Structures are given as C-alpha cells and as structure tokens.
Coordinates of C-alpha atoms and ligand atoms in Angstrom, one line a residue:
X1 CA 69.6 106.7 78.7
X2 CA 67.9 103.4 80.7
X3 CA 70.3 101.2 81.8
X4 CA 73.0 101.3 83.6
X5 CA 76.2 98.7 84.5
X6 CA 77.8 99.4 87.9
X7 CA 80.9 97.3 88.4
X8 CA 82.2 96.7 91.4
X9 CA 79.8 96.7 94.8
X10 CA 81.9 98.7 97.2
X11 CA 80.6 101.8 98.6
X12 CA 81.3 103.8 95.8
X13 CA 79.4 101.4 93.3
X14 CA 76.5 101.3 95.9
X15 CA 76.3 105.5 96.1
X16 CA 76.9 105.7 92.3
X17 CA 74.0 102.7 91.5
X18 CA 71.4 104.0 94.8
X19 CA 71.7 107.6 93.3
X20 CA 70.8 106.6 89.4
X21 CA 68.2 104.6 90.5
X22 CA 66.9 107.1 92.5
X23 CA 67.0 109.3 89.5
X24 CA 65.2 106.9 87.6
X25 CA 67.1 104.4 85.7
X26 CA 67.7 100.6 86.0
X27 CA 70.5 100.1 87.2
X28 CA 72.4 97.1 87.8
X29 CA 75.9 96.0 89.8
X30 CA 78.3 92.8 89.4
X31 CA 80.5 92.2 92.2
X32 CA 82.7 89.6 92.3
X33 CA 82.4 89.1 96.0
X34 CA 79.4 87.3 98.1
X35 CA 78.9 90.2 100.2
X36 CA 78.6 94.2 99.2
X37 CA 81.0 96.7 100.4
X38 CA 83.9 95.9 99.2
X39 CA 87.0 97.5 101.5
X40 CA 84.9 98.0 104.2
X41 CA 83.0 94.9 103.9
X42 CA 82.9 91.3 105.9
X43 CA 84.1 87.5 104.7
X44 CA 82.1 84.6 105.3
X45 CA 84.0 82.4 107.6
X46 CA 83.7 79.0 106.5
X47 CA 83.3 76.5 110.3
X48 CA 80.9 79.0 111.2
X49 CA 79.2 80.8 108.3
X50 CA 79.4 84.1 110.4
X51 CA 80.2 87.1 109.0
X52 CA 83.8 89.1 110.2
X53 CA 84.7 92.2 109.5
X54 CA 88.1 92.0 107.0
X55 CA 89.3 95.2 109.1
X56 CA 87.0 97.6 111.6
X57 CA 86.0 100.6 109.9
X58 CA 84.8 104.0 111.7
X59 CA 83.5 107.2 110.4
X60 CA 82.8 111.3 111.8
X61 CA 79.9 112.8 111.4
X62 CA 82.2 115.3 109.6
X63 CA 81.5 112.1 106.8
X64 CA 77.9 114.0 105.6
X65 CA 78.1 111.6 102.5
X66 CA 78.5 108.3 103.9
X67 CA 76.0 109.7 106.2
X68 CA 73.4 110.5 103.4
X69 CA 74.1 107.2 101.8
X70 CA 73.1 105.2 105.0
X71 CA 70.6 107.1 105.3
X72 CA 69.2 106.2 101.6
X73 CA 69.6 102.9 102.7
X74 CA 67.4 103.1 105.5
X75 CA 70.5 101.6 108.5
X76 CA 72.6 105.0 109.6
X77 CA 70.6 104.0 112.8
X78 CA 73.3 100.7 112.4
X79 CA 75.9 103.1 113.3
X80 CA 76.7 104.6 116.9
X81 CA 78.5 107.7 117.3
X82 CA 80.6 108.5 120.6
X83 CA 80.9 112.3 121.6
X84 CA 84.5 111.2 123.3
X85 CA 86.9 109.6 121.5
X86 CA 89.6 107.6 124.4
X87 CA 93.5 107.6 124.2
X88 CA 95.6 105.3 126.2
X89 CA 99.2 105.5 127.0
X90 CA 102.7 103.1 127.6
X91 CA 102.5 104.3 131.2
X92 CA 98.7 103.7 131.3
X93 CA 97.4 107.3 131.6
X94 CA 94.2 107.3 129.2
X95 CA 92.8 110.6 128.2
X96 CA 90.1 111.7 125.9
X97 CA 89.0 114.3 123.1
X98 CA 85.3 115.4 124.5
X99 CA 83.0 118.0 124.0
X100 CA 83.2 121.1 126.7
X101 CA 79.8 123.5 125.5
X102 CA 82.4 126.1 124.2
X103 CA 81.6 127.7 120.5
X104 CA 83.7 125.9 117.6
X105 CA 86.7 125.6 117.4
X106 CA 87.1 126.0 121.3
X107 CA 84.6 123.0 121.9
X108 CA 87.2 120.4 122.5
X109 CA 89.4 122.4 124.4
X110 CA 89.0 121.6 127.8
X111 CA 89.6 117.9 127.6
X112 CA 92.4 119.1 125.5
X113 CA 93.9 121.0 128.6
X114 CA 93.4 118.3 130.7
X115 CA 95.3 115.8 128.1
X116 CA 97.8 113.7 130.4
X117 CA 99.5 112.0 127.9
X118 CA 100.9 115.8 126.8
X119 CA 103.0 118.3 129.1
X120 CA 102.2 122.1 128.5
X121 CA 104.7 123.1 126.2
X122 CA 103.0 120.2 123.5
X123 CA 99.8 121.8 124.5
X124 CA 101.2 125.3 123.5
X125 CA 102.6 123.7 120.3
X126 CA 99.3 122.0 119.4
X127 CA 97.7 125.0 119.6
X128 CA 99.7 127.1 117.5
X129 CA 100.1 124.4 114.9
X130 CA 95.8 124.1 114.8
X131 CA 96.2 128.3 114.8
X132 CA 98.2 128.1 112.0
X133 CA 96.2 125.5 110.0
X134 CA 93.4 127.1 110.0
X135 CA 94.8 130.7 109.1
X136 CA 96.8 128.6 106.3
X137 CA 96.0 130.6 103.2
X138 CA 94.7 128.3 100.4
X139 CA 97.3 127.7 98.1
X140 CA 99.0 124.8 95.8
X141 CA 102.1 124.7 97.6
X142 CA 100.2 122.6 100.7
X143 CA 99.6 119.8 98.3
X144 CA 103.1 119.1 97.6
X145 CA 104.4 120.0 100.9
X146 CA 104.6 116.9 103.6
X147 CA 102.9 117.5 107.0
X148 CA 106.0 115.9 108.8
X149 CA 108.2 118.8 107.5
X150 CA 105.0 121.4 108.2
X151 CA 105.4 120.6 112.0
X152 CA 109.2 120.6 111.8
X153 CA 109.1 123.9 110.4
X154 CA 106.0 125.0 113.2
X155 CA 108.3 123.8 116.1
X156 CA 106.2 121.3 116.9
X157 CA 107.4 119.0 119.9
X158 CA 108.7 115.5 119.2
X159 CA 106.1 114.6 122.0
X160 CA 103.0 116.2 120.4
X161 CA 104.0 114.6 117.2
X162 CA 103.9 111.4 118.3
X163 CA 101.1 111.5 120.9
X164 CA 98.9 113.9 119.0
X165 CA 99.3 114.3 115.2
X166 CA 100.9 111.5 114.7
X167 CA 98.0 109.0 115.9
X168 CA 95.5 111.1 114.4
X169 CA 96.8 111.5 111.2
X170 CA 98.1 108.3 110.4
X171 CA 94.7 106.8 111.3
X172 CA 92.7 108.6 109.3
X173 CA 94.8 109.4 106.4
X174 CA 96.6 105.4 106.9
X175 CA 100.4 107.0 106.0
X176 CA 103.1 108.2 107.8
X177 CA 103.8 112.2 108.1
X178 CA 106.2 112.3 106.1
X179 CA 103.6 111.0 102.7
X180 CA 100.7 112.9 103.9
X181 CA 100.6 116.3 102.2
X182 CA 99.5 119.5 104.1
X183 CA 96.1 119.8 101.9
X184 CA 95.0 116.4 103.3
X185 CA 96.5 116.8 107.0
X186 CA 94.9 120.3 107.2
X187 CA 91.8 118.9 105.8
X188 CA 91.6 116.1 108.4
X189 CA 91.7 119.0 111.1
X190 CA 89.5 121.8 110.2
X191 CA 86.4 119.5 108.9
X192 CA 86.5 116.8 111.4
X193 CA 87.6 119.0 114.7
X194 CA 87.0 122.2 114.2
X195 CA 84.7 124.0 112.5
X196 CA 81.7 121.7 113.6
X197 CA 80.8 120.9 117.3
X198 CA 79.6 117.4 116.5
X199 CA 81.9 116.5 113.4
X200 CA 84.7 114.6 115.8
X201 CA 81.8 112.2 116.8
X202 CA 82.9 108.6 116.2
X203 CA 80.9 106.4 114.7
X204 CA 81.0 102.4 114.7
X205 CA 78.8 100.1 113.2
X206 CA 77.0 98.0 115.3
X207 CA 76.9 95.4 112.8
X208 CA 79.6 93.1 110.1
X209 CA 79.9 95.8 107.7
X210 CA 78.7 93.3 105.2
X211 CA 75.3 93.3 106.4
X212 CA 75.4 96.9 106.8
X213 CA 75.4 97.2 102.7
X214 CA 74.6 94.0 101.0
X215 CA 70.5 93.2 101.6
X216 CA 69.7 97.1 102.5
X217 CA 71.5 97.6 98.7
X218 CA 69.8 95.2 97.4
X219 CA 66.3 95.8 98.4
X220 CA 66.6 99.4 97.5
X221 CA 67.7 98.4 94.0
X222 CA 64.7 95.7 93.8
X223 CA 62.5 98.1 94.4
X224 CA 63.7 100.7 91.5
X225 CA 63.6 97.6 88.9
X226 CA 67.3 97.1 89.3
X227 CA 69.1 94.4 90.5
X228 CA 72.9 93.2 92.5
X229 CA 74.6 90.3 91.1
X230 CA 76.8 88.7 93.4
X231 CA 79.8 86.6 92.6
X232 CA 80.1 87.9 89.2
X233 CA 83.6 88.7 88.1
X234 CA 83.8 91.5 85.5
X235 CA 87.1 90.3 83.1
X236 CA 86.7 92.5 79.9
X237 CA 85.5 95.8 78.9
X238 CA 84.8 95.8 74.9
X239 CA 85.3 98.8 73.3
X240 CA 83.8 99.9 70.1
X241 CA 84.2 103.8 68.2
X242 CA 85.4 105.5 72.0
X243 CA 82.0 103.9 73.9
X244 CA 81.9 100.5 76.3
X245 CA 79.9 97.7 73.9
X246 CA 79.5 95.7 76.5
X247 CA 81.7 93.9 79.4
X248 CA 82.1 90.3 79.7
X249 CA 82.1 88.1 82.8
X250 CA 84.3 85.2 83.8
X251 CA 81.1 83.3 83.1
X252 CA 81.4 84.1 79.5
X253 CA 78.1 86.0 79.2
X254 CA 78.1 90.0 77.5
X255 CA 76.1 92.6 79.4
X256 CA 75.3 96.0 77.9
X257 CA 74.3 98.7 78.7
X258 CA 73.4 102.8 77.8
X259 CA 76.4 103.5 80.6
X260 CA 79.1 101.9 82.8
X261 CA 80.1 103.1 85.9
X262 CA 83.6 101.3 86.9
X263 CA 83.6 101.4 90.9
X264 CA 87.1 99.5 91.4
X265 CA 90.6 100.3 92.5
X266 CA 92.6 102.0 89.9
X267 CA 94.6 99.5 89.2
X268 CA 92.0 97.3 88.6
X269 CA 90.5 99.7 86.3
X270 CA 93.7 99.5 84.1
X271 CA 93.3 96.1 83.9
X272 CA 90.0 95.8 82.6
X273 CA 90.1 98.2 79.6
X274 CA 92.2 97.5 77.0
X275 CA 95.6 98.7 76.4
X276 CA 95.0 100.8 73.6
X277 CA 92.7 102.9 75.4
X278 CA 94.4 103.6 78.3
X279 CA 97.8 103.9 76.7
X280 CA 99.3 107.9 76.4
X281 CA 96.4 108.7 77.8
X282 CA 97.3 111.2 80.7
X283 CA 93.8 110.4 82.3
X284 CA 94.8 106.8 83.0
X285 CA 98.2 107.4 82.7
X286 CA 98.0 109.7 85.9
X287 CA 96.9 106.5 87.7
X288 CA 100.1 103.9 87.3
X289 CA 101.7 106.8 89.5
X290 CA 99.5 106.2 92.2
X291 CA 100.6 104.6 95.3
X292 CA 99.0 102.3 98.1
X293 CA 99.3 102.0 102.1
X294 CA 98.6 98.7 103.9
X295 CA 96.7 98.5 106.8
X296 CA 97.0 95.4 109.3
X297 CA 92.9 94.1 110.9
X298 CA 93.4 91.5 114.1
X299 CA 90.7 89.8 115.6
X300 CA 90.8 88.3 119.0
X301 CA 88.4 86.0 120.8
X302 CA 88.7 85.9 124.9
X303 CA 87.2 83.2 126.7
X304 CA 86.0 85.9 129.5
X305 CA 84.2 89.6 129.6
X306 CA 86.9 92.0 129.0
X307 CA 86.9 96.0 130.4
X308 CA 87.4 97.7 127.1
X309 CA 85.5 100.6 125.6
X310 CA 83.5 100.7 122.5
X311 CA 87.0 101.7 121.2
X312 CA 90.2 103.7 122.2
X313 CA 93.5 104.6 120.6
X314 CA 96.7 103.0 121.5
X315 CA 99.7 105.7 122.0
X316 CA 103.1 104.5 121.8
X317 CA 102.8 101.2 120.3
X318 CA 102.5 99.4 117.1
X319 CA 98.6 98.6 117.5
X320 CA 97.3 102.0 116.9
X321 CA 93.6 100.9 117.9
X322 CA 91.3 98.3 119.8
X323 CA 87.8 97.9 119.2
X324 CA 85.6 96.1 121.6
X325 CA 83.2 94.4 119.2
X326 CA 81.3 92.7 122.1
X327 CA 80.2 96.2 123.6
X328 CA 79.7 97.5 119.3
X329 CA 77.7 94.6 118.5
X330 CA 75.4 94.3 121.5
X331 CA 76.6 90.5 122.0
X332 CA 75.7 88.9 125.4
X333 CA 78.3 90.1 127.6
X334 CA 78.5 86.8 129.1
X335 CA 80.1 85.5 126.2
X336 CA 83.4 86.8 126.6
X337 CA 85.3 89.4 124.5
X338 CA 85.8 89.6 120.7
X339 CA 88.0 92.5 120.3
X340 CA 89.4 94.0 116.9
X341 CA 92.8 95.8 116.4
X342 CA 93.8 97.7 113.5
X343 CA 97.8 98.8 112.6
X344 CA 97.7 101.5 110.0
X345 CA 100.7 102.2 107.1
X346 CA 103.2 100.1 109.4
X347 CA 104.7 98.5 106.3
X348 CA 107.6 96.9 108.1
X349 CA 105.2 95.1 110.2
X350 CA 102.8 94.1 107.5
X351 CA 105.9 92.7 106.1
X352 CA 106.2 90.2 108.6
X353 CA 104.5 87.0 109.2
X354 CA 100.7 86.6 110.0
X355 CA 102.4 84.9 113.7
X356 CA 104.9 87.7 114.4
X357 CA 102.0 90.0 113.8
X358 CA 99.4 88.6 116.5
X359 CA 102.7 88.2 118.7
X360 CA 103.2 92.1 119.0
X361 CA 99.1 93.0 119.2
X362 CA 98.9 90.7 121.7
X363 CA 102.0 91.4 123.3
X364 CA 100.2 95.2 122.8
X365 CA 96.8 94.2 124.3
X366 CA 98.5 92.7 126.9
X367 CA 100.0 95.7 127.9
X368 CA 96.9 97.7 127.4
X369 CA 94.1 95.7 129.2
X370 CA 95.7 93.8 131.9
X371 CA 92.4 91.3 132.2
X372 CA 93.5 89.8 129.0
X373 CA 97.0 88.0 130.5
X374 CA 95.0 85.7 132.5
X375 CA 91.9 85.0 129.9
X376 CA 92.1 82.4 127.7
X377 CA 92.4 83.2 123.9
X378 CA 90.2 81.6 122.0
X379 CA 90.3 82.5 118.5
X380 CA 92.5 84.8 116.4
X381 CA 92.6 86.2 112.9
X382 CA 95.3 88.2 111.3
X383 CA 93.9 90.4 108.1
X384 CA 96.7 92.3 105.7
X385 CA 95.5 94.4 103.3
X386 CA 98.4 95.9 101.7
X387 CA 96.5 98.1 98.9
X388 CA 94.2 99.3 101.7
X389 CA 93.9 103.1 100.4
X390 CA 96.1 105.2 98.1
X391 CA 98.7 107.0 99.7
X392 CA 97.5 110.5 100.7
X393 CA 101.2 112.0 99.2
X394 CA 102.5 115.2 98.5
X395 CA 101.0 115.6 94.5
X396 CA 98.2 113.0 94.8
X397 CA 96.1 115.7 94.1
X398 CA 96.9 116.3 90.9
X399 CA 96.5 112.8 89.7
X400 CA 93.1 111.8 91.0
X401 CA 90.9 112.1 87.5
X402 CA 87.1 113.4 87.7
X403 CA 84.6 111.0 87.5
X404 CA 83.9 111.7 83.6
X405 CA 86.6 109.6 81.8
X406 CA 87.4 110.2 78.5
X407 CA 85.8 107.2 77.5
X408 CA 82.1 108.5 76.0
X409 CA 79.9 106.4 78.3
X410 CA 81.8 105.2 80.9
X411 CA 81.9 106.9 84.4
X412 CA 84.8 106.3 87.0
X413 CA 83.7 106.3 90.6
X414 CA 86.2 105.1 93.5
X415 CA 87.9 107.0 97.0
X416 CA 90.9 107.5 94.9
X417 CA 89.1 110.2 92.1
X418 CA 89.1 113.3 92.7
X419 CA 86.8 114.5 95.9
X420 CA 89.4 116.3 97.9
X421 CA 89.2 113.8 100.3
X422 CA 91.6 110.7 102.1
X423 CA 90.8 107.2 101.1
X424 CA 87.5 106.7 103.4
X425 CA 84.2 105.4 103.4
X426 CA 82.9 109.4 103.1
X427 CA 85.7 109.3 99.3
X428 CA 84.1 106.6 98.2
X429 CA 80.5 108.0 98.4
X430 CA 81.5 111.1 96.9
X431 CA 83.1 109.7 94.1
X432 CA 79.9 107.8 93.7
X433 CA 77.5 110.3 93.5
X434 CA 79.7 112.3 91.5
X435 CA 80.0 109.6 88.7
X436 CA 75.9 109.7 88.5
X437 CA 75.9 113.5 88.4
X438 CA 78.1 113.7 86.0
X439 CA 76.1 110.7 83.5
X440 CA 73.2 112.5 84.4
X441 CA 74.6 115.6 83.1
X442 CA 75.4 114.4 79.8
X443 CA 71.8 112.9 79.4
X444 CA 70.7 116.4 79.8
X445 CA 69.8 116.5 83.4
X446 CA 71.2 118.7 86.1
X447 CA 70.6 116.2 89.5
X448 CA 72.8 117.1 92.2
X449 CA 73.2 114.1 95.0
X450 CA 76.4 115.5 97.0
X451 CA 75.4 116.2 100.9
X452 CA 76.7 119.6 102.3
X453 CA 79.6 119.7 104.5
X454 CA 79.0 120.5 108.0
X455 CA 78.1 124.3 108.5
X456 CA 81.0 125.9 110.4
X457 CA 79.6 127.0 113.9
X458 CA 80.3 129.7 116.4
X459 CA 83.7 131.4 115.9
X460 CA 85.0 129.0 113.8
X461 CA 82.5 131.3 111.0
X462 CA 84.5 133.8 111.5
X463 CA 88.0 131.7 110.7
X464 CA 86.0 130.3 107.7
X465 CA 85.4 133.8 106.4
X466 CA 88.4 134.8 106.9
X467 CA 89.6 131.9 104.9
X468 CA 87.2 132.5 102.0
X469 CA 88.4 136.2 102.0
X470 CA 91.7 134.3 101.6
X471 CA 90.5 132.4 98.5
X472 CA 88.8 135.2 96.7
X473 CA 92.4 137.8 97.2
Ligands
FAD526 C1 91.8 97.5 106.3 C2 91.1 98.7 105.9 C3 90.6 99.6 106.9 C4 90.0 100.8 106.6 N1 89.5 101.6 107.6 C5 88.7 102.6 107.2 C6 88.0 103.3 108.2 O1 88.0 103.1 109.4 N2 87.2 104.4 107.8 C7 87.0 104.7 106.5 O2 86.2 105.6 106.2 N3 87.7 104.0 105.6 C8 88.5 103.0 105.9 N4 89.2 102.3 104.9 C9 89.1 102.8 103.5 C10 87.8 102.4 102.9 O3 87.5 101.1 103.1 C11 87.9 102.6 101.4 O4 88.4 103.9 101.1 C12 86.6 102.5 100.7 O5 85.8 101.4 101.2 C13 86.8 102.3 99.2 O6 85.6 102.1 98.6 P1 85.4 101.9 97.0 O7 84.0 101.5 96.7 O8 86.0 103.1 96.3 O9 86.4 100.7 96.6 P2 86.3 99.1 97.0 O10 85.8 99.0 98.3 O11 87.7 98.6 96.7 O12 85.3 98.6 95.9 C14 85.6 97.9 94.7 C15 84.7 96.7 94.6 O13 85.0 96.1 93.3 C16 84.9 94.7 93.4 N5 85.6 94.2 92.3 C17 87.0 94.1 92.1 N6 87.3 93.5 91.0 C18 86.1 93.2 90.4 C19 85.7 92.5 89.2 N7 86.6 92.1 88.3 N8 84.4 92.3 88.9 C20 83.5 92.7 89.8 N9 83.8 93.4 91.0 C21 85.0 93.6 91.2 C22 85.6 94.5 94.8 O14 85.3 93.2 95.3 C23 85.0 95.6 95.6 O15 83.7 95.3 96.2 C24 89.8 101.1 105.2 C25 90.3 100.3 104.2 C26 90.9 99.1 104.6 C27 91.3 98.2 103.5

C-alpha cells in the first residue's frame, strides 16, 4: 500500500490525508473548491478577492480531535478560546457561563446562580435535568428518545427550555428539540460542560477559515511527497471485481490509486459510485434515510466601531448568535465593525428570501446592540446552507456506517459516519482519522491517530465511575 486518493478537502479529507501521510504514504486530495475546508471553509469574493467566511464556525476544547489536527498543522495558535461564553436577552439583561475554581462539574455553577435571564425555579429545574443526565444509565432507548420530550417528562420549565437548553442545544447540535435524540443532547452536556473544567472554552478562529486549512494542508502534504489539487471535480468512481480502478475527473483524466478515501457528504457519496454497488446494500442504503438541517451565515459591514464581544448568544430571537469579526480578526478598530450572525435549524426562515432574512437579523442586531441604529451599513451578505449538517434525530445512530465500506479499498470519512458525535468540526476529524486507521489496519498496521477525550476532573470522576459501573451491570 503507497498511494492514496482523498476526495474531497474538508476537514475530514484533510485529518484522513495529514494522518496517512504521517504514517507514511503519498497521499493525494482533489477538491473541487479553490480553497480547503469545505463546510467550514471561506469563498473568494470576487470586487475584492478577500476571503469570507460562508458561515462562522466555533469549537470547545471538549473538541480534542480538531484540536490535534490543528495542532498537526502547525495553526491551533489561529484559534482563541474564551473561558466565558456571553448570553443576551429581549429585555437586555446579558449573562454569562464562566468558570468559578470549583471541582467539575460544580465549576460553572456560580455564574450559573447568578444567571439573570433565569428565575430560581428554572435554576432548580436545570439542575435536576444536568443531575439526571449524567446519572442517565447508558442504554439504546436514549437514541431514539427526543430530548424535547426528555425535558417534558423532567418537568423542565418552559423558561429554562427556551433560555437554556434550547439555545445550547440547537446551536451545537443545529435542530430543534424535538429531532435531537437524548444520546446526542446528553452528550453535548457531560463532555463539553461537565466533566472537564476547560472543555466549555470557546474557541474562534482568528482567521477566514479558508486560510486556516488550505496552505497549512498543503505544505504539510508537500513535505510528505503528497500533494492538494484544487478545483478538481471528482465525477466517477470506476469499479472493477469489488475494488475502486480509478476515479475520473470533470477534466476527463483517471487517477488511481492502492486506496480511496471518499471525504464528501453522503449524498454525494451515493452519487459518485455506481448504482449497482450501492443498490440493496444496507451500508449505503442506511444513508438515503439520512436527513439534513440548514443553517442561515449573515455578514454585516458598519461604517463605525461597534461594542460587541468576541461573540455572544442571542436569547429570544431568531438570530441565535453575533460574532464580532473585527475584535476575532485583530482588524484596525478604526475601521468599523464587520460582524457575523448565524440562525441555526430555523427552516421557516431559511425558507424565505435572502432580503426578508437580513430584514429580521438586522431588525435583531438592532435590538441587540443599540450603536448599530445610527451606523451606516455598509455591506451585507446573506449565506443559506440548507444541507449544513445531518439531523442529529432520534435513530441516527444506527445509520451512520463505520469508516470501512464494503467496497475492498475504499474508506468513508465524513461528520456524518459513525463517531458518536453531532455534525462538527471535532465529527469530521474523527471520521478522518478513523478512515486512515482503519486502511492502515487492513495493510497490516495497527496506527492509532484518535486524541483522547478530556479526562473527567474532580467529582465529576466519581459520576463517570459511577456511569461506567453503569455500563459494565
Ligand atoms: C453554515 C454552517 C455552520 C456550521 N457551524 C459549525 C460550528 O460552529 N462548529 C462546528 O464544529 N461545526 C459547524 N458546522 C458543521 C461543520 O462545518 C461540518 O460538520 C464539517 O465541516 C463537515 O466536514 P466534512 O469534511 O465531513 O464535510 P465537508 O466539509 O462537506 O467536506 C466535503 C468536501 O468535499 C468537496 N467535494 C464535494 N463534491 C466534490 C467532488 N465531486 N469532487 C471533489 N470534491 C468534492 C467539498 O467541496 C468539500 O470540501 C457548520 C456547518 C455549516 C454548513
């Protein structure tokens, strides 16, 4: 085993390729973009050749993957992490999740207490519902239950749902309660605030997340003997006794290859094999009964400096966040504010038209930052992605495929295999450095390149025990 096709330059591609050339092998990736990173990647806008975010992406540190592959790369220094994370209300109260010095899982708990967006009884009902996620015995029935019925059946307030789990969950799982399943929901909540004292940290890139993967990928592959070809659109996959021959692109040439890692969307995927190998086969069957969510990226350009932090959450309204990419990006603060708002799952919204959209999130940022009624706006970009992420729903679980396909040499990377986690940045490096353990593996070498999880910390050791004793009854 030599060489090696990745196709498709998102972040699973880039963990899958930066991992088998670590391990050795050439490897090479065709992307059919000008930039690397696919979903959480930038456009080149045309008047200015600038590069703009399609959509503002953030991570946790609870994301040890994505961490490890920036790392690789040589740029996690290109992303900031906040230790508070800032929530702002309809009546203009803002309060924040921060760090107290407590032991896990306590360690948020005074700014929790101190919330002013919740009255005491949603406290109470907050923390009996994080009591009773993390005593939640591991079993199937969480991944077909919905979390919306979970906290119905909890007595969770309607006020804590829709200031507190509601705005957490639909952001990072992008659906609404009622299609998340427990496994995912619970998930979100034990590894990211929890059992870790650090893993809420928020990070934000400091630079287009284009130029956070494209030349850093590139250079890393140079130097293994490998190589990134850009604008190249993969259209066929030739298959010959069970094994990829080769794959053809748009340009007409054949590439082979010892073994072809596919890093696209699923549905993509089903498109570039041919029928008759995907057909009855449960594998890629499973996959047509996957669903998407859409998420909704706005950019605005102010003609003035703008009060905004690095980036806070937006309770009872439509826009569920605002970035201030001035303050992210270390731009001159003299040159006014470029902020970026982001709408998760709101499909009736994304339904609407590109100027309806900017109406409400700036009707939103309006009502959220005052300063911006009486500056001048310069520039605006609406962004709809309406396959953003698979749908986290009840039963997902079960039809996310491992990364070894039943094709002989081809390997299946992509947020939406099976890693146990949402569609995020941290999915689709998993699933990356799954794939290349798993082609490793059948070349007869045992190479792990999966990060540890966070280590649970203080008392939150105890829970985790407790849960493992769970496991193992
Ligand atoms: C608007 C939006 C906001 C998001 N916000 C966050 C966030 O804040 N935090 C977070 O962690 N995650 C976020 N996500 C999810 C995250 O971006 C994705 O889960 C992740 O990037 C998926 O990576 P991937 O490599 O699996 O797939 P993709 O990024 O889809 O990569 C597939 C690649 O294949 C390429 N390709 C497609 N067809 C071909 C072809 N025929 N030939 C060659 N190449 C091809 C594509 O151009 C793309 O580069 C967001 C997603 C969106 C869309």
């Amino acid at each position: 085993m030599k060489r090696v096709v990745v196709i498709g330059g998102g972040v699973a591609g880039i963990a899958a390729a930066t991992a088998l050339a670590q391990a050795g092998l050439t490897v090479e990736i065709y992307e059919k973009r000008p930039l690397l990173g696919g979903r959480a990647s930038s456009f080149i806008e045309r008047e200015t050749g600038e590069r703009l975010d399609v959509c503002q992406h953030g991570t946790m540190r609870c994301c040890t993957n994505l961490a490890d592959l920036l790392e690789r790369l040589g740029v996690h220094d290109c992303i900031r992490y906040f230790d508070v994370i800032e929530f702002l209300d309809s009546a203009g109260r803002r309060s924040a999740i921060a760090g107290c010095g407590l032991p896990a899982p306590l360690h948020t708990s005074l700014s929790f207490l101190a919330f002013r967006s919740l009255g005491l009884r949603d406290k109470i009902a907050i923390a009996r519902g994080m009591l009773a996620m993390v005593r939640a015995k591991p079993e199937p029935g969480y991944e077909t239950l919905d979390i919306g019925t979970w906290f119905r059946r909890q007595r969770q307030t309607e006020r804590a749902i829709r200031r507190f789990w509601e705005p957490v969950l639909v952001s990072a799982c992008n659906e609404d309660l009622s299609r998340i399943s427990c496994a995912h929901a619970f998930k979100i909540f034990r590894d990211g605030f929890l059992m870790h004292p650090r893993a809420y940290h928020f990070g934000i890139p400091r630079v287009p997340l284009g130029t956070l993967y494209t030349e850093p990928t590139q250079r890393f592959l140079q130097r293994r003997g490998g190589s990134v070809h850009l604008r190249a659109i993969v259209e066929r996959a030739h298959l010959e006794e069970g094994r990829i021959a080769g794959i053809t692109l748009a340009s007409g040439r054949l590439v082979t290859a010892d073994a072809f890692v596919s890093a696209l969307p699923f549905d993509l995927l089903l498109k570039l094999l041919p029928p008759e190998a995907t057909r009855g086969v449960p594998y890629f069957e499973n996959l047509r009964r996957i669903e998407f969510s859409p998420i909704i990226g706005v950019h605005l350009w102010f003609d003035r400096p703008i009060d905004c932090p690095h980036a806070v959450a937006l309770l009872d309204r439509p826009t569920d966040w605002i970035f201030n990419k001035t303050l992210n990006f270390d731009l001159p603060p003299g040159s006014g504010a470029y902020l970026s708002m982001v709408i998760s799952a709101d499909r009736e919204l994304t339904a609407r038209t590109n100027r309806e959209i900017l109406e409400q999130v700036i009707a939103d940022v309006h009502a959220a930052l005052p300063q911006t009624r009486s500056a001048v706006l310069l520039k605006s970009q609406v962004l709809k992605e309406r396959k953003a992420t698979f749908s986290p729903m009840p039963g997902v679980e079960s039809l996310r495929p491992d990364q070894r396909s039943p094709i002989e040499n081809l390997y299946v990377a992509g947020e939406w295999t099976r890693t146990g986690w949402p569609s995020t940045m941290e999915s689709a490096a998993r699933s990356g450095y799954l794939a290349a353990e798993r082609l490793l593996e059948d070349a007869g070498r045992s190479e792990r390149f999966l990060a540890p999880d966070l280590a649970p910390q203080g008392l939150a050791r105890l829970l985790d025990g407790y849960r493992a004793a769970l496991r193992r009854a």
